[in-house]
């Protein structure tokens, strides 16, 4: 398959991916047409085939980009040993904020990757596994109680991220920073009044 070379080719490819992600997210795979994608991208239909063999090919690439991008980010936010206690909450908030920021920066890819893709459930299972690896390493570093079952925490955390992304993040009701702070507060302190927990 011959492709345009250089900056122009990369820019055209990027525009096609962005337009396709928006169309797939809004219309679903079966209702999306290549003619609509190229129109949104400001390109011609023959130019589409310079970069992608089919509608399936561009859809698969969007899913791959989302999966790899979110996976790499999740692996990168694992807290390293040696963080001072007074900085731990801030670092946890920053880590979750990075995840929410990735999702809100890529709203169409997020809708596809988490909900529309045939492999959406597998993507979420893989993400849960990455979260679990992080949590267990952080537990071993002494940041969390040793008796907490981190497999349950990982499932809960993924569920909260997924639901809050749909109900608050993508509609613009809450910022990544605010959502991250709320989640960390609930996970670390629970819902009992602070005074009650101090008396236990």
XYZ file of C-alpha atoms in Angstrom:
200
model
C 0.000 0.000 0.000
C 1.597 3.311 -1.130
C 1.397 6.161 1.353
C 2.135 9.866 1.168
C 5.476 10.554 2.750
C 6.579 13.088 5.317
C 4.611 15.506 7.452
C 1.662 15.773 5.059
C 1.109 12.034 5.126
C 1.287 11.851 8.918
C -1.144 14.742 9.253
C -3.637 13.184 6.834
C -3.456 9.876 8.679
C -4.027 11.616 12.004
C -7.052 13.473 10.637
C -8.547 10.223 9.370
C -8.072 8.538 12.747
C -9.631 11.464 14.610
C -12.586 11.681 12.235
C -13.117 7.924 12.336
C -13.010 7.828 16.131
C -15.689 10.517 16.306
C -17.913 8.788 13.759
C -17.571 5.351 15.363
C -18.269 6.786 18.813
C -21.388 8.624 17.652
C -22.823 6.132 15.137
C -21.298 2.770 15.975
C -19.223 0.604 13.667
C -21.942 -0.650 11.322
C -23.562 2.747 10.712
C -20.282 4.534 10.034
C -19.298 4.955 6.384
C -15.866 5.602 4.923
C -17.386 8.415 2.853
C -18.429 10.174 6.062
C -15.014 9.675 7.653
C -13.155 11.243 4.727
C -15.628 14.109 4.544
C -15.095 14.844 8.245
C -11.333 14.656 7.726
C -11.441 16.965 4.717
C -9.911 14.336 2.445
C -10.973 12.280 -0.560
C -12.127 8.676 -0.448
C -9.147 7.377 -2.478
C -6.827 8.988 0.073
C -8.348 6.800 2.804
C -6.949 3.693 1.132
C -3.442 5.150 1.133
C -3.428 4.535 4.892
C -6.045 1.909 5.712
C -7.190 -1.191 3.862
C -10.758 -1.022 5.150
C -13.152 0.379 7.722
C -12.283 -2.579 9.935
C -8.584 -1.697 9.742
C -9.011 1.873 10.963
C -11.424 0.733 13.684
C -8.891 -1.842 14.886
C -6.121 0.758 14.941
C -8.211 3.120 17.076
C -8.832 0.306 19.556
C -5.140 -0.637 19.564
C -4.077 2.979 20.165
C -6.500 3.319 23.067
C -5.545 -0.013 24.588
C -1.804 0.538 24.362
C -1.972 4.178 25.450
C -4.070 3.487 28.529
C -2.078 0.375 29.375
C 1.260 2.179 29.206
C -0.103 5.044 31.288
C -1.505 2.710 33.945
C 1.800 0.865 34.230
C 3.665 4.174 34.528
C 1.661 5.531 37.483
C 2.688 2.792 39.916
C 4.022 4.482 43.050
C 7.679 3.784 43.691
C 8.868 2.776 47.180
C 10.085 5.456 49.552
C 7.388 8.113 49.233
C 7.036 10.106 52.439
C 3.661 9.621 54.216
C 2.805 13.316 53.954
C 3.116 13.115 50.153
C 1.270 9.832 49.603
C -2.261 11.193 49.154
C -1.059 13.837 46.722
C 0.740 11.223 44.639
C -2.338 8.969 44.598
C -4.491 11.868 43.427
C -1.969 12.745 40.719
C -1.909 9.146 39.480
C -5.689 8.907 39.167
C -5.876 12.378 37.656
C -3.535 11.224 34.881
C -5.905 8.358 34.058
C -8.971 10.610 33.967
C -7.061 13.192 31.908
C -6.169 10.554 29.314
C -9.816 9.504 29.055
C -11.190 13.035 28.736
C -8.526 14.023 26.178
C -9.635 11.092 24.031
C -13.416 11.007 24.524
C -14.262 9.186 21.297
C -11.518 6.587 21.724
C -12.679 6.121 25.308
C -16.263 5.398 24.264
C -15.035 2.940 21.662
C -12.421 1.225 23.822
C -14.491 0.876 26.976
C -17.948 0.291 25.534
C -18.266 -0.202 21.763
C -15.327 -2.397 20.807
C -15.969 -6.158 20.611
C -12.989 -6.580 22.929
C -14.122 -3.889 25.412
C -14.536 -6.404 28.234
C -11.063 -7.811 27.614
C -9.610 -4.292 27.603
C -11.209 -3.679 31.005
C -9.982 -7.023 32.315
C -6.451 -6.158 31.195
C -6.721 -2.744 32.834
C -7.937 -4.349 36.060
C -4.925 -6.666 35.990
C -2.567 -3.701 35.582
C -4.265 -1.876 38.448
C -3.928 -5.010 40.569
C -0.201 -5.252 39.823
C 0.207 -1.622 40.863
C -1.841 -2.032 44.033
C -0.007 -5.160 45.156
C 3.378 -3.537 44.590
C 2.237 -0.466 46.524
C 0.857 -2.690 49.275
C 4.232 -4.425 49.540
C 5.852 -0.990 49.740
C 3.795 -0.388 52.884
C 1.419 2.218 51.500
C -1.740 0.175 52.178
C -2.884 -2.268 54.855
C -1.491 -5.764 54.409
C -4.871 -7.427 55.084
C -6.745 -5.669 52.256
C -7.659 -7.923 49.312
C -6.275 -5.917 46.419
C -8.087 -7.957 43.751
C -11.357 -6.578 45.126
C -9.944 -3.050 45.292
C -8.787 -3.259 41.663
C -12.264 -4.339 40.498
C -13.911 -1.564 42.519
C -11.474 1.038 41.239
C -12.007 0.076 37.607
C -15.771 0.127 38.114
C -15.654 3.597 39.647
C -13.390 4.933 36.906
C -15.636 3.492 34.193
C -18.892 4.772 35.669
C -17.617 8.227 36.621
C -16.141 8.639 33.158
C -19.605 8.167 31.649
C -21.637 10.138 34.177
C -19.310 12.970 35.171
C -16.103 13.176 33.149
C -17.187 13.010 29.510
C -20.297 15.197 30.059
C -17.992 17.826 31.613
C -19.640 17.809 35.043
C -16.347 17.201 36.879
C -12.680 17.744 36.106
C -10.091 14.955 36.240
C -8.515 16.593 39.293
C -11.794 16.801 41.191
C -12.812 13.219 40.416
C -9.385 11.906 41.382
C -9.505 13.738 44.705
C -12.981 12.384 45.484
C -12.002 8.789 44.685
C -8.836 8.901 46.754
C -10.728 10.450 49.656
C -13.342 7.666 49.656
C -10.843 4.848 49.129
C -8.420 6.048 51.788
C -10.832 7.390 54.410
C -14.145 5.647 53.717
C -17.453 7.309 54.550
C -17.399 7.418 58.347
C -16.803 10.804 59.959
C -13.102 11.380 60.546
C -13.765 11.803 64.298
C -15.444 8.370 64.497
C -12.542 6.665 62.738
C -10.068 8.351 65.067
C -11.846 6.869 68.135
C -11.673 3.259 66.866
